[in-house]
CSV table of C-alpha atoms in Angstrom, one decimal:
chain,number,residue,atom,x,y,z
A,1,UNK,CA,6.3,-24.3,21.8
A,2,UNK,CA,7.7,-21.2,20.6
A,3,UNK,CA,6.3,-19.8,17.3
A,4,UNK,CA,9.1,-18.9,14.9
A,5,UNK,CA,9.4,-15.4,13.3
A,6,UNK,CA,8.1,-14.8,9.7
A,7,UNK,CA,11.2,-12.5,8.4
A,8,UNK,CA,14.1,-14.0,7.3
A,9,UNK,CA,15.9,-11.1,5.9
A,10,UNK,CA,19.5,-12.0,5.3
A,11,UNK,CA,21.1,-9.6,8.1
A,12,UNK,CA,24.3,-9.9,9.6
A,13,UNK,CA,25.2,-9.1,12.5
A,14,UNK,CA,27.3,-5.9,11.6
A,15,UNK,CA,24.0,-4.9,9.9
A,16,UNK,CA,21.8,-5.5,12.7
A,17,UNK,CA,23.6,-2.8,14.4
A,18,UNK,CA,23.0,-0.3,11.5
A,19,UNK,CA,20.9,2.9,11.6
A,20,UNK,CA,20.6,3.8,8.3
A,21,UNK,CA,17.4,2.3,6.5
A,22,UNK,CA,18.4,3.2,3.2
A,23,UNK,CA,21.8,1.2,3.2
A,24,UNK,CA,20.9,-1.0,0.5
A,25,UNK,CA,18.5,1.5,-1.8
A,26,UNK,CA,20.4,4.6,-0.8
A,27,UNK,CA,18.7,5.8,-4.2
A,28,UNK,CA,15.4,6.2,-1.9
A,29,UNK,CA,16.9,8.1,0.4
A,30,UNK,CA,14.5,11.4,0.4
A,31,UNK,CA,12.1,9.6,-1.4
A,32,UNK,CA,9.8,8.0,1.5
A,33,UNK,CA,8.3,10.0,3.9
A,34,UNK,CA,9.6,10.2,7.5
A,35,UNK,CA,7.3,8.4,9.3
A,36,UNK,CA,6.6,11.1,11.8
A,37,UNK,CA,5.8,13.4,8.6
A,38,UNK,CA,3.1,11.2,7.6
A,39,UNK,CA,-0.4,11.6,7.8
A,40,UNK,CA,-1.2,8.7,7.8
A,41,UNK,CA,0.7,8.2,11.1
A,42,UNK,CA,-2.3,9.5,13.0
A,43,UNK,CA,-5.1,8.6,10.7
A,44,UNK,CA,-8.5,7.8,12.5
A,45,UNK,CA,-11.9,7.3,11.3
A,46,UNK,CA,-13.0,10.4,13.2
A,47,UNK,CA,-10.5,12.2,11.2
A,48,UNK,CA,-11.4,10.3,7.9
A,49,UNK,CA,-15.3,12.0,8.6
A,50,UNK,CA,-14.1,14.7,9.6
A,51,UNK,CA,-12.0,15.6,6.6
A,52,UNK,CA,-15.3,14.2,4.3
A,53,UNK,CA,-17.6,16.6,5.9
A,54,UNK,CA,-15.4,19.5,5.4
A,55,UNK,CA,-14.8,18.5,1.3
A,56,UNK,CA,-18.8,18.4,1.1
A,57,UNK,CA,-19.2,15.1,0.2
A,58,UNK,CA,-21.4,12.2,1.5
A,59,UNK,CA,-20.2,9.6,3.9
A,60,UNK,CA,-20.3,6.4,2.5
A,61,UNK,CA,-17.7,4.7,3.9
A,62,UNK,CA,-18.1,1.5,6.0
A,63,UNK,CA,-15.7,2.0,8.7
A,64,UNK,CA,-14.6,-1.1,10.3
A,65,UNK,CA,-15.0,-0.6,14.5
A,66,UNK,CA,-12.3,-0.3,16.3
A,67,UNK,CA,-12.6,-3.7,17.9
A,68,UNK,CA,-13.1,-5.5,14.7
A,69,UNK,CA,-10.2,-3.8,13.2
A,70,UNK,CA,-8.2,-4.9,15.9
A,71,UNK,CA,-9.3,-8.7,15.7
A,72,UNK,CA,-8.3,-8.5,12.1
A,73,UNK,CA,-4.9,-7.3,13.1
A,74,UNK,CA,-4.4,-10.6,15.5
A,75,UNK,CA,-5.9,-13.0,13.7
A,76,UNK,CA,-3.3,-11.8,11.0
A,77,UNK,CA,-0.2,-11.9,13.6
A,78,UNK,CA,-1.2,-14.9,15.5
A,79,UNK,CA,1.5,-16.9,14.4
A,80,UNK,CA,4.4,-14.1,14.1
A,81,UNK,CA,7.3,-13.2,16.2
A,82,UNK,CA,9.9,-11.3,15.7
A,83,UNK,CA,11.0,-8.6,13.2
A,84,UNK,CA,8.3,-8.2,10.9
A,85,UNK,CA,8.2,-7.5,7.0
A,86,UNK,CA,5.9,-5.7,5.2
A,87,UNK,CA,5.6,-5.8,1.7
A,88,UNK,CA,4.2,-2.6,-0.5
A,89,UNK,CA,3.4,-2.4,-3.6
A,90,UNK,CA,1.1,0.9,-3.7
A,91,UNK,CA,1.3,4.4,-1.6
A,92,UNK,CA,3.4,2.2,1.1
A,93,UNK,CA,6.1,2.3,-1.1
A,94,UNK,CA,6.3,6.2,-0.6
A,95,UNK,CA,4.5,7.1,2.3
A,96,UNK,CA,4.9,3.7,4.6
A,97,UNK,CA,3.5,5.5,7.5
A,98,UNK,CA,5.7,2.8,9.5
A,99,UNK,CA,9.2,3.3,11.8
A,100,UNK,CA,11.1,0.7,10.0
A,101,UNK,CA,14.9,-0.5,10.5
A,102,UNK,CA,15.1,-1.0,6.1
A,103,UNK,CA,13.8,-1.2,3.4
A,104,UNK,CA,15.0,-4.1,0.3
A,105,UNK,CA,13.5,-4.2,-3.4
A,106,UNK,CA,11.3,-7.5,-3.2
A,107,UNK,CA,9.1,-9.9,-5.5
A,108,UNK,CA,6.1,-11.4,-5.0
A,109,UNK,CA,5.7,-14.2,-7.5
A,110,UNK,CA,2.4,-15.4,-7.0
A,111,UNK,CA,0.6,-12.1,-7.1
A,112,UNK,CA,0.8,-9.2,-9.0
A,113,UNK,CA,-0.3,-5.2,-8.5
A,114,UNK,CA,-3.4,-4.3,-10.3
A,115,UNK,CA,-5.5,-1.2,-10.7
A,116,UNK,CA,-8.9,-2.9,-9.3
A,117,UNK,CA,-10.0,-0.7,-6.1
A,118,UNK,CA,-12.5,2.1,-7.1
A,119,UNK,CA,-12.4,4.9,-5.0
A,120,UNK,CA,-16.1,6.7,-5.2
A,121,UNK,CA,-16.0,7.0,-1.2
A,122,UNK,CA,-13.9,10.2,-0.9
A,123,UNK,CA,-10.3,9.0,-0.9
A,124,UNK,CA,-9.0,9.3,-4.4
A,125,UNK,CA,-12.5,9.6,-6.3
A,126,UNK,CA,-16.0,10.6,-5.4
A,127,UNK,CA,-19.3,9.5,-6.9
A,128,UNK,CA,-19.4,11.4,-9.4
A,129,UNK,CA,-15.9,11.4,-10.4
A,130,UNK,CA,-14.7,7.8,-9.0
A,131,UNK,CA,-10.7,7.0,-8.5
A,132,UNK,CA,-9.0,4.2,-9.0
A,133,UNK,CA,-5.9,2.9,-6.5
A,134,UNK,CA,-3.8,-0.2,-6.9
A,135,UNK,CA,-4.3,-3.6,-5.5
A,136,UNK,CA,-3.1,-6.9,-4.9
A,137,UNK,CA,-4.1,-9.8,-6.7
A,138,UNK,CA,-3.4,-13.1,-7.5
A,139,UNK,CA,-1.3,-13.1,-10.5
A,140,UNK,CA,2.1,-13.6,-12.5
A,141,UNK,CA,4.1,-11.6,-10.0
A,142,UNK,CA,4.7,-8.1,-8.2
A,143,UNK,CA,7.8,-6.0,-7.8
A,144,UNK,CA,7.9,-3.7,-4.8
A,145,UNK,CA,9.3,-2.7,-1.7
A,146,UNK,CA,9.4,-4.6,2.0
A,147,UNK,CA,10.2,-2.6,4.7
A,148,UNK,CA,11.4,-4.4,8.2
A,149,UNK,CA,10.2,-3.7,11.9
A,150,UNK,CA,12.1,-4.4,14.2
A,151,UNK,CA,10.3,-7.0,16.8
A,152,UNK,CA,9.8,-4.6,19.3
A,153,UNK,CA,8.1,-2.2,17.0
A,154,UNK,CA,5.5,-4.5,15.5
A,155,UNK,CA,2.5,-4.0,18.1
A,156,UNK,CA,3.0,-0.3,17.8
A,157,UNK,CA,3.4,-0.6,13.8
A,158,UNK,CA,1.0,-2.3,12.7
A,159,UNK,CA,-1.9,-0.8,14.9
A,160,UNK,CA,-1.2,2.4,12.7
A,161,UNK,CA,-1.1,-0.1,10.0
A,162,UNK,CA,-3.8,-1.9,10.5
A,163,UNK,CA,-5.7,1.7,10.9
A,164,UNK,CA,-5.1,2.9,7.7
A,165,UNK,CA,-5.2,-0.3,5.3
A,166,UNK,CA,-8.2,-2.0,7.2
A,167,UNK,CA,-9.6,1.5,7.7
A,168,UNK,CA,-13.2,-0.2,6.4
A,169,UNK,CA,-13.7,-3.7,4.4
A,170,UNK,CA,-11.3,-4.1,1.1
A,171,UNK,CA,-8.4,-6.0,1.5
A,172,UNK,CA,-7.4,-9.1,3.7
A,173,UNK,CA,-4.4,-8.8,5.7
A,174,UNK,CA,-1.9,-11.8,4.3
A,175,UNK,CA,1.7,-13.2,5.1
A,176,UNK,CA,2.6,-13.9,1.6
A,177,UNK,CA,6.1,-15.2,-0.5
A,178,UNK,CA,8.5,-12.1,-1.4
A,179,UNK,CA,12.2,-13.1,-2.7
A,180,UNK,CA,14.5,-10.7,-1.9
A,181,UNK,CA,18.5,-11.1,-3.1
A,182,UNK,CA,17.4,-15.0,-4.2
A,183,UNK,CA,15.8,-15.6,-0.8
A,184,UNK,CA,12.6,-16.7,-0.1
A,185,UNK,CA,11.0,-15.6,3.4
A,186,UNK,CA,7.6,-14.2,4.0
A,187,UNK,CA,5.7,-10.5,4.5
A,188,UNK,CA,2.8,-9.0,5.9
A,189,UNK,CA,0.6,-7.4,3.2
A,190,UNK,CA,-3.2,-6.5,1.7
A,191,UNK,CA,-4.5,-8.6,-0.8
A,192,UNK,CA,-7.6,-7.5,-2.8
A,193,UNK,CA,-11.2,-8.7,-1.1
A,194,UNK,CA,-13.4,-9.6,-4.4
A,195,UNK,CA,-16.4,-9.7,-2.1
A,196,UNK,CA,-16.2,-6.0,-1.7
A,197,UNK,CA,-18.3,-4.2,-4.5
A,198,UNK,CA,-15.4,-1.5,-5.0
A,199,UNK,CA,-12.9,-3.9,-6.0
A,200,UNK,CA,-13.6,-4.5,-9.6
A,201,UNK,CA,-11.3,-7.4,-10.6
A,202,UNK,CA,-13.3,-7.1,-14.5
A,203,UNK,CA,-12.8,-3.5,-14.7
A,204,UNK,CA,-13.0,-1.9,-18.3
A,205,UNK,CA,-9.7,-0.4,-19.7
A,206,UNK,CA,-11.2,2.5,-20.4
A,207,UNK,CA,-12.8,3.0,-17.1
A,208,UNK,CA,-9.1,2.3,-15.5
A,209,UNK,CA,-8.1,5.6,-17.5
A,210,UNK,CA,-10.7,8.2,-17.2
A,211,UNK,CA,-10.7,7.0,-13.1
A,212,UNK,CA,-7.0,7.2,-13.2
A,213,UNK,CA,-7.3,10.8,-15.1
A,214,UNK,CA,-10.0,12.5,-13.2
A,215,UNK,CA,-10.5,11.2,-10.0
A,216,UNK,CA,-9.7,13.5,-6.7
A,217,UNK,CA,-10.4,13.1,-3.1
A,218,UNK,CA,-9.4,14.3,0.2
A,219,UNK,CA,-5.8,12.0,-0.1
A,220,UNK,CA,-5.2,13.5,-3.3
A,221,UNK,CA,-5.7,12.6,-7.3
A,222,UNK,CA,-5.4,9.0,-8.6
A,223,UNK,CA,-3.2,10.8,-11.3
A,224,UNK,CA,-0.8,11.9,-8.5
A,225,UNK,CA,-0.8,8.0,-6.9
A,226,UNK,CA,-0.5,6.2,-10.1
A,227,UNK,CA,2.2,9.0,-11.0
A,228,UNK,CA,4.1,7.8,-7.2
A,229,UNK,CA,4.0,4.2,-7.8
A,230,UNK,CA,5.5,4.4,-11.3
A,231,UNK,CA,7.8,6.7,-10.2
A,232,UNK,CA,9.0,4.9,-7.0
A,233,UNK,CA,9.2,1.9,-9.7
A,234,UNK,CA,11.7,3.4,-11.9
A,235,UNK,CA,13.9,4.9,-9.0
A,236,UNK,CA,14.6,1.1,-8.6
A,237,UNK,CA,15.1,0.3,-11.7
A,238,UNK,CA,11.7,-1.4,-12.1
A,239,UNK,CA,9.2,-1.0,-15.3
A,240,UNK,CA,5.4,-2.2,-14.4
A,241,UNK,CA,4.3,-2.0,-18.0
A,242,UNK,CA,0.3,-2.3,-16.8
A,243,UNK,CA,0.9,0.7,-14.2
A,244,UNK,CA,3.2,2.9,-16.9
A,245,UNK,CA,0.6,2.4,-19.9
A,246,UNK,CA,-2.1,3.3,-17.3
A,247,UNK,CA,0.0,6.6,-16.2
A,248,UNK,CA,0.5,7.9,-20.1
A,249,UNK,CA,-3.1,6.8,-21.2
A,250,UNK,CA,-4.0,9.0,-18.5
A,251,UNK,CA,-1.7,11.7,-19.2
A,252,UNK,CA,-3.2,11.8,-22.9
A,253,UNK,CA,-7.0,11.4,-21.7
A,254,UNK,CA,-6.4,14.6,-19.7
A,255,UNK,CA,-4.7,16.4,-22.8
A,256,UNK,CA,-7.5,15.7,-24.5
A,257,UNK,CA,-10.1,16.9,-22.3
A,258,UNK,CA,-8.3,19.9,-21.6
A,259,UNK,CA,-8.1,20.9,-25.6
């Protein structure tokens, strides 16, 4: 019996033929990185160690192996053909990484995005200046961003997916609701793994900010992501009040230490 495809994206067939991705958010146009601009294109775990070593830092990481990595990523598609939509609510939403045929606004009602993932592994935050990066969680809902593959595009796609999001243990790889234009249909994404001692589902407000103020790593500051995300928000419209009070509480809790 053939399996039916997950994506149900409203396309016609006029659109089908299109080559821009940004035809229905031309306001991201310039806004997400070319995928063959990305680093994260070509991320490996020898590259991840290799980049750790050089910043001087410990590796404490917990890579997954290749081969359970890849498991992961059938396990997850086992049941998927066709075009394929991904749904991002973090970095995706700026750096996807991915060759995609477009990108909609979408909502994810039964989850929401929520700054849970400490980063003390070199990332966004060390040990002695831990990060903090965005996850998703069950909750009250999420607005972000699906981008489509195209069908043929998926096996490639989501092995560099799969490489960088299930890089080591933190996240389980999901098809979950979105609604996009009033439509229901359903997307790849990472849910937060609460069995994973760096997601920190009870995390302290105050912890949030001073992670979210100071903490650096070889992908950058959490400042800089949580700056991103809001800012990828608002080009759409979008206000995440958790993510915004985060950003200007951290804003302030660097003013302050820098006075």
């Amino acid at each position: 019996m053939q399996r039916a495809s997950l994506c149900f994206l409203p396309i016609s067939a006029s659109e089908s033929k299109m080559t821009d991705p940004f035809c229905h958010h031309p306001e991201l146009r310039g806004l997400v990185t070319p995928c063959l601009q990305s680093r994260f294109r070509t991320i490996t775990t020898e590259k991840i160690r290799e980049q750790i070593a050089a910043s001087g830092q410990a590796l404490t990481i917990d890579f997954h192996p290749d081969d359970v990595r890849e498991n992961l990523r059938a396990q997850a598609l086992k049941a998927h053909e066709g075009d394929l939509c991904v749904f991002a609510y973090g970095s995706l939403m700026w750096d996807p990484a991915l060759d995609f045929a477009d990108v909609r606004r979408a909502y994810a009602p039964e989850h929401e995005r929520r700054f849970i993932l400490v980063d003390s592994r070199g990332g966004r935050g060390t040990s002695d200046a831990p990060g903090v990066m965005a996850a998703l969680d069950a909750g009250a809902g999420c607005e972000g961003l699906v981008f489509r593959i195209e069908a043929d595009k998926v096996d490639c796609e989501t092995e560099i997916l799969f490489r960088r999001e299930m890089i080591a243990p933190a996240y389980h790889a999901r098809f979950i609701s979105v609604i996009i234009d009033g439509q229901s249909t359903q997307a790849l994404t990472f849910v937060a793994d609460h069995d994973q001692a760096h997601m920190q589902p009870d995390i302290a407000r105050a912890d949030q900010i001073r992670f979210a103020a100071t903490g650096k790593g070889i992908l950058g500051s959490s400042l800089e992501y949580l700056q991103n995300t809001v800012s990828q928000l608002g080009k759409l419209g979008i206000t995440d009040e958790d993510a915004s009070d985060l950003l200007n509480a951290a804003l302030n809790f660097g003013a302050e230490t820098a006075a």
